XYZ file of C-alpha atoms in Angstrom:
755
model
C 33.708 -5.446 18.626
C 37.460 -5.835 20.371
C 35.636 -4.862 23.434
C 32.870 -7.533 23.063
C 35.305 -10.175 22.217
C 37.188 -9.218 25.343
C 34.515 -9.308 27.489
C 32.985 -12.877 26.228
C 35.149 -14.655 28.283
C 33.530 -13.106 31.388
C 29.897 -13.751 30.507
C 28.309 -14.703 34.042
C 27.633 -18.390 34.081
C 24.158 -17.963 36.436
C 22.882 -16.421 33.299
C 19.142 -18.649 33.327
C 18.156 -17.843 30.087
C 20.096 -19.492 26.954
C 18.406 -17.083 24.797
C 20.376 -14.179 25.944
C 23.892 -16.431 24.925
C 22.491 -16.579 21.075
C 21.458 -12.677 21.108
C 24.820 -12.139 21.951
C 26.080 -14.498 18.850
C 23.628 -12.361 16.540
C 25.070 -8.940 17.466
C 28.893 -10.498 17.127
C 27.511 -12.028 13.211
C 26.395 -8.679 12.356
C 30.302 -7.412 12.539
C 31.165 -9.885 9.653
C 28.975 -8.386 7.292
C 31.714 -5.791 7.018
C 34.220 -6.232 4.286
C 37.254 -5.744 6.568
C 35.999 -7.830 9.364
C 38.341 -10.622 8.917
C 41.429 -8.848 8.289
C 40.443 -6.615 12.004
C 40.044 -10.040 13.532
C 43.423 -11.419 12.237
C 45.318 -7.797 13.736
C 43.246 -8.498 16.917
C 44.424 -12.260 17.106
C 41.220 -13.286 17.520
C 42.287 -17.110 18.434
C 44.169 -15.917 21.547
C 41.006 -13.807 22.880
C 38.476 -16.276 22.177
C 40.411 -18.778 23.187
C 39.711 -17.483 27.018
C 36.179 -18.839 26.154
C 37.407 -22.694 25.890
C 38.934 -23.493 29.033
C 38.235 -26.396 30.967
C 35.638 -24.077 33.589
C 34.385 -22.503 30.466
C 30.496 -21.852 30.491
C 29.736 -24.206 27.596
C 26.874 -21.594 25.933
C 29.910 -19.154 26.429
C 32.567 -21.697 24.400
C 29.642 -22.300 21.923
C 28.876 -18.594 21.144
C 32.926 -17.805 20.464
C 33.379 -21.291 18.413
C 29.811 -20.510 16.039
C 31.225 -16.690 15.645
C 34.700 -18.283 14.486
C 33.094 -20.831 12.528
C 31.096 -17.864 10.689
C 34.253 -15.914 10.270
C 36.280 -18.350 8.700
C 34.188 -18.432 5.516
C 32.831 -14.504 5.560
C 34.693 -11.979 3.086
C 38.695 -12.570 3.554
C 37.891 -15.640 5.970
C 40.817 -17.722 5.165
C 43.156 -15.619 7.001
C 41.434 -16.303 9.962
C 41.449 -20.041 9.123
C 45.141 -19.908 8.553
C 45.519 -18.276 12.071
C 43.206 -20.774 13.719
C 45.051 -23.307 12.399
C 48.690 -21.969 13.599
C 47.540 -20.759 16.487
C 45.966 -24.295 17.456
C 43.740 -24.192 20.158
C 40.671 -23.492 18.764
C 40.709 -26.881 16.355
C 42.202 -28.524 19.137
C 39.215 -27.839 21.436
C 36.970 -29.162 18.347
C 38.637 -32.267 18.147
C 38.344 -32.884 22.095
C 34.771 -31.827 22.540
C 32.849 -33.460 19.337
C 31.188 -35.602 21.763
C 30.821 -33.209 25.165
C 28.237 -34.177 27.287
C 26.864 -30.482 26.712
C 24.790 -30.300 23.717
C 25.788 -26.615 22.704
C 29.267 -27.623 22.698
C 28.471 -30.610 20.035
C 26.410 -28.580 18.362
C 29.026 -25.832 17.646
C 31.911 -28.732 16.706
C 29.832 -30.411 13.860
C 28.706 -26.128 13.185
C 32.597 -25.842 12.761
C 33.629 -28.918 11.331
C 30.646 -27.771 8.298
C 31.769 -24.672 7.850
C 35.735 -25.787 7.829
C 34.198 -28.069 4.713
C 33.350 -25.303 2.731
C 36.789 -24.233 2.925
C 37.709 -27.251 1.651
C 41.632 -27.067 2.020
C 44.111 -29.241 3.565
C 43.971 -28.191 6.625
C 39.961 -28.758 6.310
C 40.689 -31.965 5.721
C 42.914 -32.697 8.450
C 40.251 -31.565 11.152
C 37.671 -33.910 9.494
C 40.120 -36.974 9.598
C 40.916 -35.924 13.513
C 37.358 -36.135 13.872
C 36.949 -39.469 12.528
C 33.943 -37.908 10.413
C 32.136 -41.069 9.530
C 31.539 -42.424 12.591
C 31.521 -38.847 14.410
C 28.111 -38.383 12.421
C 26.374 -41.454 13.286
C 26.701 -40.893 16.457
C 25.135 -37.591 16.135
C 22.525 -38.413 14.189
C 21.704 -40.931 17.120
C 21.849 -37.675 19.543
C 19.040 -36.902 21.986
C 19.008 -33.306 20.726
C 17.026 -32.445 17.778
C 19.457 -29.611 17.305
C 22.683 -31.744 17.140
C 20.502 -34.235 14.550
C 19.970 -31.330 12.370
C 22.621 -29.891 12.530
C 24.937 -33.418 11.918
C 22.224 -33.749 8.766
C 23.393 -30.555 7.340
C 27.475 -32.167 7.878
C 26.639 -35.265 5.931
C 24.602 -33.410 3.210
C 27.357 -31.005 3.431
C 30.604 -33.707 3.049
C 28.363 -36.395 0.647
C 29.755 -34.830 -2.683
C 32.672 -32.370 -1.502
C 34.924 -33.803 -3.912
C 34.002 -32.128 -6.989
C 30.552 -33.886 -6.875
C 31.814 -37.391 -6.250
C 30.285 -39.163 -3.557
C 32.203 -40.080 -0.492
C 32.612 -43.755 0.094
C 33.210 -43.544 3.753
C 29.747 -41.801 4.402
C 28.199 -44.247 1.459
C 29.123 -47.064 3.658
C 28.152 -45.203 6.686
C 24.310 -45.030 4.828
C 24.021 -48.264 3.636
C 24.838 -49.850 7.268
C 22.117 -48.012 8.742
C 19.655 -48.663 6.253
C 20.791 -52.638 5.879
C 19.905 -53.294 9.594
C 16.528 -54.882 9.798
C 13.321 -52.317 11.156
C 12.256 -54.589 13.617
C 15.418 -54.443 15.111
C 15.872 -50.359 15.404
C 14.876 -48.577 17.838
C 12.951 -45.288 17.326
C 15.714 -43.483 18.395
C 17.838 -44.810 15.322
C 14.612 -45.261 12.666
C 15.156 -41.159 13.107
C 18.386 -41.377 12.736
C 17.954 -43.549 9.257
C 15.233 -40.940 8.062
C 16.862 -37.900 8.852
C 19.997 -39.061 7.151
C 18.053 -39.921 3.660
C 16.387 -36.584 3.839
C 19.343 -34.532 3.926
C 20.906 -36.515 0.817
C 17.762 -35.648 -0.781
C 18.044 -32.150 0.187
C 21.742 -31.986 -0.572
C 20.696 -33.046 -4.663
C 23.470 -33.927 -7.270
C 24.984 -37.291 -6.619
C 23.740 -37.351 -3.029
C 19.912 -37.463 -4.018
C 20.891 -40.159 -6.545
C 22.015 -42.266 -4.125
C 19.374 -41.924 -1.244
C 16.844 -42.742 -4.342
C 18.779 -45.907 -5.416
C 19.243 -46.856 -1.711
C 15.728 -46.090 0.343
C 13.166 -47.625 -2.146
C 9.343 -47.502 -1.366
C 9.655 -50.980 -0.001
C 12.202 -50.476 2.456
C 9.917 -46.674 3.467
C 6.600 -48.639 3.739
C 7.753 -50.024 7.473
C 8.524 -46.700 9.034
C 5.432 -45.021 7.283
C 3.482 -47.334 9.155
C 5.743 -47.616 12.215
C 3.916 -47.878 15.898
C 5.581 -44.486 16.639
C 4.552 -41.253 15.492
C 7.906 -39.259 15.341
C 9.005 -42.172 13.108
C 5.853 -42.085 10.474
C 5.835 -38.074 10.462
C 10.196 -38.332 9.275
C 8.928 -40.812 6.820
C 6.140 -38.634 5.691
C 8.798 -36.069 4.879
C 10.793 -38.734 3.130
C 8.083 -40.114 0.872
C 7.431 -36.460 -0.279
C 10.935 -36.359 -1.588
C 10.622 -39.708 -3.209
C 7.486 -38.974 -4.920
C 9.427 -35.615 -6.269
C 12.583 -37.250 -6.971
C 12.246 -40.962 -7.719
C 11.695 -42.442 -10.618
C 10.546 -45.955 -8.954
C 7.758 -44.195 -6.652
C 4.682 -43.151 -8.496
C 0.894 -42.661 -7.767
C 0.079 -45.998 -9.007
C 2.646 -48.147 -6.768
C 1.787 -46.025 -3.432
C -1.724 -46.824 -3.969
C -1.145 -50.425 -4.242
C 1.144 -50.473 -1.787
C -0.833 -48.824 0.657
C -4.065 -50.950 0.239
C -1.541 -53.644 1.065
C -0.722 -52.436 4.174
C -4.650 -51.788 5.254
C -5.338 -55.376 4.703
C -2.138 -56.638 6.255
C -2.770 -54.538 9.007
C -3.920 -55.468 13.328
C -4.681 -51.460 13.537
C -6.891 -50.873 10.624
C -8.352 -47.425 12.130
C -4.361 -46.283 12.412
C -3.485 -47.858 9.069
C -6.573 -45.962 7.245
C -5.585 -42.723 8.815
C -1.623 -43.049 7.715
C -2.780 -44.314 4.222
C -5.031 -40.861 3.683
C -1.636 -38.866 4.817
C 0.514 -40.918 2.576
C -2.167 -40.060 -0.165
C -2.216 -36.404 0.417
C 1.288 -36.183 0.373
C 0.655 -37.891 -3.120
C -1.713 -35.224 -4.166
C 0.468 -32.602 -3.041
C 3.765 -33.782 -5.153
C 3.413 -36.310 -7.183
C 2.800 -33.872 -10.073
C 5.863 -32.323 -9.793
C 8.011 -35.361 -10.669
C 9.816 -34.633 -14.194
C 10.119 -38.533 -14.874
C 6.569 -38.984 -14.690
C 3.552 -38.793 -17.388
C 1.961 -35.029 -15.718
C -1.585 -36.079 -17.488
C -1.763 -39.494 -16.251
C -0.948 -38.304 -12.479
C -3.104 -35.261 -12.904
C -5.817 -37.657 -13.879
C -4.811 -39.761 -10.671
C -4.845 -37.223 -8.313
C -8.022 -36.391 -9.245
C -9.400 -39.563 -8.756
C -7.921 -39.407 -5.127
C -9.532 -36.323 -4.593
C -13.044 -37.254 -5.701
C -12.458 -39.968 -3.276
C -11.762 -37.881 -0.435
C -14.942 -35.909 -1.249
C -17.203 -38.110 -1.110
C -15.885 -39.278 2.448
C -16.337 -35.543 3.050
C -20.074 -35.776 2.045
C -20.595 -38.771 3.406
C -21.902 -39.933 -0.248
C -20.879 -43.282 -1.455
C -18.063 -42.404 -4.870
C -19.481 -42.548 -7.800
C -18.112 -45.359 -10.362
C -14.274 -45.217 -10.002
C -13.037 -43.844 -13.067
C -10.533 -46.104 -15.518
C -7.932 -43.267 -15.022
C -7.841 -44.005 -11.042
C -4.863 -46.482 -9.700
C -5.516 -50.091 -8.533
C -6.366 -50.402 -5.001
C -8.127 -47.164 -4.670
C -11.716 -48.436 -4.894
C -10.268 -51.232 -1.784
C -9.113 -47.999 0.177
C -12.319 -46.271 -0.332
C -14.253 -49.145 0.819
C -12.129 -49.794 4.295
C -12.756 -46.379 4.991
C -16.212 -46.247 4.427
C -16.710 -49.069 6.959
C -14.981 -46.925 9.852
C -17.019 -43.846 9.065
C -20.482 -46.252 8.825
C -18.985 -47.887 12.390
C -19.983 -44.394 15.166
C -21.345 -46.456 17.973
C -18.901 -45.518 20.519
C -16.694 -42.778 20.943
C -13.771 -44.007 19.698
C -15.587 -44.925 16.701
C -16.602 -41.276 16.060
C -13.128 -40.049 16.717
C -11.767 -42.062 13.726
C -14.572 -41.155 11.420
C -13.568 -37.661 12.461
C -9.938 -38.002 11.999
C -11.000 -39.642 8.479
C -12.637 -36.520 7.449
C -10.214 -34.316 8.268
C -7.488 -35.963 6.644
C -9.622 -36.864 3.487
C -10.035 -32.498 3.967
C -6.482 -32.097 3.628
C -6.479 -34.587 0.500
C -8.500 -31.648 -1.345
C -6.702 -28.608 -0.024
C -3.783 -30.244 -1.788
C -5.592 -31.250 -4.992
C -7.259 -27.484 -5.391
C -3.674 -25.588 -4.693
C -2.748 -26.751 -8.197
C -5.931 -27.514 -10.116
C -9.092 -25.796 -10.280
C -12.399 -27.920 -10.700
C -15.916 -26.137 -10.466
C -18.161 -29.351 -9.519
C -15.371 -29.734 -6.011
C -15.780 -25.828 -5.690
C -19.995 -26.004 -5.473
C -19.341 -29.393 -3.404
C -17.037 -27.143 -0.783
C -19.617 -24.628 -0.661
C -22.233 -26.121 0.400
C -20.355 -28.490 2.837
C -19.582 -24.801 4.859
C -23.639 -24.862 5.082
C -23.533 -27.644 6.830
C -23.964 -28.137 10.711
C -21.840 -30.929 11.573
C -18.661 -28.487 9.332
C -19.396 -25.634 11.559
C -19.612 -27.444 14.441
C -16.293 -28.633 13.940
C -13.872 -25.774 13.493
C -10.406 -28.143 12.206
C -12.545 -29.454 9.083
C -14.809 -25.963 8.581
C -11.058 -24.391 8.386
C -9.605 -27.158 6.298
C -12.644 -26.736 3.443
C -12.565 -23.341 3.731
C -8.922 -23.383 3.082
C -9.600 -25.694 -0.193
C -12.028 -23.535 -1.490
C -9.601 -20.288 -0.985
C -6.858 -22.062 -2.973
C -9.722 -22.806 -5.561
C -11.033 -19.751 -6.069
C -7.361 -17.929 -6.162
C -6.777 -20.086 -9.017
C -10.670 -19.285 -10.673
C -9.459 -15.540 -10.485
C -6.310 -16.385 -11.997
C -8.226 -18.501 -15.294
C -11.431 -15.480 -15.184
C -11.185 -12.514 -12.625
C -13.429 -12.089 -10.582
C -16.908 -12.979 -12.454
C -16.437 -16.656 -10.660
C -15.470 -14.997 -6.933
C -18.946 -14.143 -5.915
C -18.909 -15.892 -3.126
C -16.297 -14.326 -1.248
C -18.412 -11.801 0.077
C -21.015 -14.433 1.107
C -18.118 -16.322 3.127
C -17.041 -13.426 4.562
C -20.548 -12.677 5.990
C -20.665 -15.904 7.324
C -20.674 -15.915 10.807
C -19.537 -19.597 11.784
C -15.864 -18.577 9.741
C -13.819 -17.618 12.342
C -10.561 -14.773 12.284
C -8.415 -17.132 10.824
C -10.472 -18.438 8.132
C -11.574 -14.521 7.531
C -7.969 -12.849 7.654
C -7.569 -15.782 4.790
C -10.899 -14.459 2.918
C -9.967 -10.752 2.892
C -6.755 -11.639 1.880
C -8.265 -13.727 -1.553
C -10.515 -10.431 -1.512
C -7.361 -8.032 -1.600
C -5.436 -9.749 -4.159
C -8.380 -9.910 -6.639
C -8.945 -6.460 -6.142
C -5.109 -5.458 -5.861
C -5.143 -7.813 -9.627
C -7.578 -5.652 -11.597
C -5.992 -2.897 -12.480
C -9.326 -1.590 -14.374
C -12.314 0.479 -12.820
C -14.930 -2.193 -14.833
C -18.453 -2.374 -12.990
C -18.438 -5.648 -12.625
C -14.921 -5.429 -10.161
C -16.617 -1.995 -8.058
C -19.231 -4.424 -7.771
C -17.169 -6.691 -5.831
C -15.737 -4.197 -3.486
C -18.735 -3.023 -2.478
C -20.077 -6.437 -1.541
C -16.713 -7.364 0.168
C -17.204 -3.839 1.944
C -20.562 -4.628 2.986
C -19.912 -8.334 4.070
C -16.705 -6.042 6.456
C -19.389 -3.668 7.855
C -21.334 -6.828 9.207
C -18.345 -8.513 10.575
C -17.015 -5.239 12.991
C -20.527 -5.952 14.549
C -19.449 -9.681 15.093
C -20.107 -10.843 18.822
C -15.852 -12.055 18.586
C -13.480 -9.420 19.074
C -11.027 -11.667 16.792
C -13.075 -11.048 14.136
C -13.822 -7.135 14.088
C -9.726 -6.960 15.323
C -9.341 -9.096 11.512
C -11.668 -7.159 10.035
C -9.963 -3.451 10.902
C -6.633 -5.238 10.003
C -7.972 -5.906 6.431
C -8.846 -1.790 6.156
C -5.638 -0.938 7.283
C -3.857 -3.143 4.596
C -6.452 -2.594 2.046
C -5.730 1.397 2.680
C -1.987 1.134 2.358
C -1.368 -1.507 0.018
C -4.575 -0.644 -2.933
C -4.490 1.869 -5.559
C -6.845 4.973 -3.484
C -9.704 4.598 -5.933
C -10.379 1.482 -4.871
C -9.362 1.266 -1.365
C -11.894 4.402 -1.032
C -14.517 2.423 -2.493
C -14.062 -0.326 -0.381
C -13.033 1.683 3.165
C -15.250 5.237 1.973
C -18.774 3.344 3.747
C -16.596 1.991 6.831
C -15.336 5.244 8.148
C -18.208 5.646 10.729
C -17.696 2.242 12.073
C -13.628 2.197 12.415
C -13.552 5.374 14.529
C -16.578 3.935 16.283
C -14.386 1.053 17.237
C -11.569 3.373 19.206
C -13.673 3.086 22.330
C -14.144 -0.920 21.401
C -14.034 -2.904 24.930
C -11.324 -4.695 23.988
C -7.993 -3.318 23.699
C -6.584 -4.861 20.591
C -9.806 -3.792 18.698
C -8.832 -0.638 20.148
C -5.377 -0.491 18.593
C -6.332 -1.858 15.265
C -9.002 0.935 14.792
C -6.330 3.787 15.684
C -4.332 1.834 13.052
C -6.452 1.417 10.542
C -7.127 4.989 10.556
C -3.606 5.743 10.462
C -3.650 4.202 6.814
C -6.621 5.848 5.518
C -5.351 9.332 6.540
C -1.841 8.903 5.332
C -3.126 7.269 1.957
C -6.156 10.012 1.275
C -6.430 12.327 -1.201
C -6.671 15.705 0.575
C -10.971 16.199 0.337
C -10.913 12.417 1.811
C -8.041 13.195 4.243
C -9.658 16.797 5.368
C -13.172 14.726 6.032
C -11.635 12.611 8.167
C -9.597 14.852 10.762
C -12.719 16.503 11.001
C -14.712 13.735 11.941
C -16.445 14.128 15.574
C -15.136 10.677 16.112
C -11.810 12.045 15.827
C -11.685 14.936 18.020
C -9.569 16.093 20.663
C -11.315 14.640 23.614
C -11.849 10.938 21.647
C -8.284 11.354 20.454
C -7.473 12.190 23.943
C -9.101 9.295 25.474
C -7.241 6.449 23.409
C -4.114 8.596 24.010
C -4.953 7.734 27.808
C -5.145 4.145 27.066
C -3.815 1.588 30.099
C -2.504 -0.629 27.184
C 1.064 0.475 25.624
C 0.467 -1.241 22.563
C -3.188 0.908 22.186
C -1.123 4.145 23.250
C 1.778 3.761 20.478
C -1.615 3.368 18.159
C -2.913 6.828 19.215
C 0.274 8.329 18.778
C 0.268 7.187 14.877
C -3.013 8.589 14.661
C -2.027 11.867 16.562
C 0.687 11.834 14.011
C -0.879 11.325 11.089
C -3.184 13.637 10.909
C -1.247 16.185 12.358
C 0.612 16.018 8.899
C -2.402 16.395 7.157
C -2.843 19.404 9.171
C -0.677 21.636 7.914
C -2.856 24.482 6.793
C -3.607 27.515 8.515
C -7.061 26.990 8.557
C -7.176 23.043 9.188
C -8.205 21.630 12.232
C -6.501 22.127 15.250
C -8.031 19.070 17.532
C -5.224 17.115 17.387
C -3.188 19.440 18.957
C -5.458 19.353 21.820
C -5.209 15.872 22.817
C -2.065 16.076 24.275
C -0.561 18.533 26.735
C 2.735 18.988 28.317
C 1.632 16.859 31.404
C 0.757 14.159 29.294
C 3.558 14.539 27.021
C 6.209 14.453 29.801
C 4.193 11.158 30.762
C 4.565 10.248 27.756
C 8.417 10.700 27.247
C 8.896 9.000 30.301
C 6.648 5.698 29.725
C 8.330 2.246 30.020
C 7.359 1.054 26.859
C 10.250 2.119 24.632
C 8.188 2.339 21.364
C 5.870 4.625 23.226
C 8.455 6.900 23.364
C 9.484 6.606 20.384
C 6.000 7.547 18.799
C 6.456 10.745 21.615
C 9.897 11.965 20.106
C 8.496 11.793 16.676
C 4.864 13.646 18.015
C 7.045 16.221 19.818
C 9.063 16.948 16.559
C 5.950 17.565 15.086
C 4.556 19.603 17.300
C 7.847 21.562 17.272
C 8.252 22.139 13.726
C 4.177 23.789 14.137
C 5.633 26.079 16.610
C 8.244 27.570 14.874
C 7.595 27.069 11.508
C 3.589 26.849 11.101
C 0.886 29.052 11.152
C -1.160 27.635 13.440
C -4.310 29.050 14.597
C -3.569 27.838 17.846
C 0.290 28.700 18.206
C -0.059 30.142 22.654
C -0.830 26.594 22.974
C 1.604 24.992 20.980
C 4.177 27.553 22.973
C 2.780 26.081 26.320
C 3.378 22.180 25.195
C 7.215 23.191 25.331
C 7.464 20.199 22.496
C 11.205 21.463 21.627
C 12.253 21.219 25.829
C 10.807 17.919 26.301
C 12.695 16.583 22.860
C 16.050 17.879 24.020
C 15.626 16.301 27.626
C 14.809 12.710 25.690
C 18.357 12.576 24.265
C 18.976 10.901 27.050
C 16.821 8.103 26.877
C 18.143 4.596 28.071
C 16.608 3.159 24.185
C 19.139 4.166 21.282
C 15.954 4.451 19.097
C 14.523 6.604 20.831
C 17.523 8.873 20.998
C 17.862 8.192 17.166
C 14.774 9.991 16.752
C 15.889 12.484 19.068
C 19.045 12.604 16.921
C 17.331 13.021 13.477
C 14.995 15.832 14.560
C 17.394 17.763 16.417
C 19.358 18.038 13.517
C 16.723 18.604 10.905
C 15.141 21.861 13.107
C 18.700 23.067 13.728
C 18.921 22.913 9.755
C 15.936 24.150 9.086
C 16.118 27.338 11.555
C 19.545 27.848 10.157
C 17.782 27.800 6.515
C 14.983 30.183 7.856
C 17.601 32.840 8.910
C 19.594 32.540 5.831
C 16.497 33.369 3.415
C 15.075 36.048 5.754
C 18.757 37.965 5.716
C 19.346 38.143 9.219
C 20.943 35.899 12.668
C 18.882 33.494 14.104
C 21.096 33.697 17.429
C 20.894 37.855 17.470
C 17.117 38.142 17.787
C 16.305 40.416 15.177
C 13.438 38.677 13.266
C 11.138 39.960 9.960
C 8.375 41.211 12.768
C 5.886 40.617 8.960
C 7.023 37.130 9.116
C 6.808 36.589 12.879
C 5.193 37.151 15.692
C 8.224 38.412 18.941
C 7.010 35.579 20.950
C 7.733 32.810 17.776
C 10.803 35.145 17.290
C 12.291 34.582 20.784
C 11.156 31.119 21.313
C 13.403 30.199 18.239
C 16.142 32.020 19.077
C 15.969 30.314 22.708
C 15.920 27.091 20.320
C 19.053 27.529 18.323
C 20.939 28.518 21.259
C 20.242 25.172 23.308
C 20.491 22.992 19.661
C 24.160 24.510 19.396
C 24.572 23.386 22.937
C 24.250 20.039 21.868
C 27.225 17.202 21.450
C 25.637 16.059 18.322
C 29.026 13.743 17.682
C 28.680 12.625 20.743
C 25.225 11.477 20.535
C 25.299 10.293 17.255
C 28.428 8.341 17.923
C 26.020 6.043 21.019
C 23.977 4.687 18.380
C 26.947 3.000 16.584
C 26.934 -0.633 16.237
C 30.187 -1.113 18.196
C 28.487 1.321 21.368
C 25.793 -1.462 21.192
C 28.273 -3.854 21.676
C 29.878 -2.542 24.579
C 26.518 -1.799 26.423
C 26.195 -5.611 25.944
C 29.166 -6.964 27.554
C 31.558 -3.993 28.665
C 31.583 -4.941 32.727
C 33.989 -1.816 33.173
C 31.282 0.525 31.768
C 28.137 -1.475 33.353
C 29.041 -3.556 36.129
C 25.497 -5.778 36.453
C 25.435 -6.250 32.889
C 27.301 -9.045 33.570
C 26.621 -10.285 36.979
C 23.171 -12.274 38.274
C 21.749 -10.235 41.109
C 21.293 -12.821 44.773
C 17.625 -12.304 44.450
C 16.172 -15.149 42.683
C 13.460 -12.619 41.480
C 15.603 -10.688 39.352
C 17.464 -11.660 36.359
C 20.303 -10.929 34.704
C 19.701 -8.161 32.580
C 22.606 -8.156 29.472
C 21.336 -6.703 26.271
C 18.186 -5.502 28.198
C 19.328 -2.247 26.396
C 17.883 -1.107 23.294
């Protein structure tokens, strides 16, 4: 780690990709997890080491990495010593004070972050820093910052500071927020409005007295102007604040909100926009109002149900039934305004408005279904999914389906799978795309997993889902086929094997055929599904799988030879998994013949490191079978020279590949030594028991053991340590090119391109 700190100031300013600096920071912060990290930083005089990153001509990105690392270090275990060092040395503290208003956004962000970490320390030195920064004015400037990330960090600092003195609010910050809020809305710029709303939301998130202050200060009357602002960003932030108000404020209830919204529609010059904003506010009310502990929950629940029923009527394009007595005042007038806009579809703009209204109405129903099960609503939603106008509107279809899935999930908790006969039918609905299909499969697996019994009703449900899934494997859309295969893999992995067998048992031929699909993503998913099934299956079913004609050596070889790296990864996983289930002498050896020595050599040199990782694992399995197995194809195993390839891969550029090789070779060596002890002879001297091994196998084991004795396991293990990783990333003395940009504009800096 010290090498990293020493080399960080030399990080090239020509690096274009800013994410590389963030990667360096993330690697550095891993070091802080150690209980002795702070002590080591003090011993190394980290203030002096990283002070070199804070020169006038330093790259602001490098300076930001240094400051944020130091900020994290002062709140780590034992960080008080680092904080004391920084205060006595002074350079870092002065840099933070001088660069709080830097023209570089990253520098401003890092100063705010450091100040927030210092606030958590909470001693006299922290107060001196905050005072030197003039924190109330600093926060005000940063709330108005052009950078979204700087504004976010300013909000976090505001929340941290507001109640830092034993829960008592900070008078200076109270005055700051009051000045922000008190300025007339019409006189505020959009940027200032966003700052106001960001500050208020930060106080809600801070909880305690900060939240109470926000509730008292920012009433629904104040919020109204922001909710109906012309700027969409302002409206979105105002909706976030409204959700907090609905949950935490005793002054904002559903009835008051509906009344305010109805008046806003009546007074609006642009009724279309006002209606859409109103629907979004009603959605927020249905979503969050019942969480408020200060309201009558039964009354709020009835009010939300009235709002949801009105929205459902808009979806169905029917007149709302007689408004319930529980409906909040003003809801009928809002519905009337909505019906007027839905009826006017003469021009394209009006049709777009009508479409937006029904989509917002669907969002209201979706929020309602998340916490309330209502059978008539479920029936209505199922009917809507059969309508052509809904099926031709992907967004509306997905919103209705989401609402239905939430409702059915609640039904499962109430009465089990007896209410879920609609799920298999929905899966078989080809109008539902892959996104909706994924949600339906997740619900189906959740239902199956929750029911531990093996009753007939559950079995019928599983078989119905399996039939529908089989239909979707023949879908013309590859995304649906891919999603179905992913579900099969998940089912085989997560469900009880009896349930998984019922679900996937009849789909094996289709899954095996999918490895030859024209779409590469489907081929990869099919292979992964087979991996999950083979690894989880009982012995009888596993033997049927490995003997399946679709998994013969030619089919597996074709999959391994695929042009796409991610397909090759899945293919090698499949070959490895089948090989693990074929340990007996009488089992299939087709998996071995799916690779040759030449193919293994190519895979060991593949550009994709994950392919090489899987090649190393497969080579380990083949070497184990060669030296310790009883395969009928021992001669072919010897021709693969898997142990030789594994030894060669110890020099791979990827630490993950080297890690697999290290563990595999150590295990092979241990097994050879154990075998030698059991037989009572030395592996090295070649006198193996001929009754247990052939002479060729004995010679091969002797040769492998000799090579393993020459491997420097200590050096190989050291190359996998975090400190070695840091050196790989930053040590310019070892890898000069890591920190230097090529003169070729098409060749980027390769820092952290190591694995």
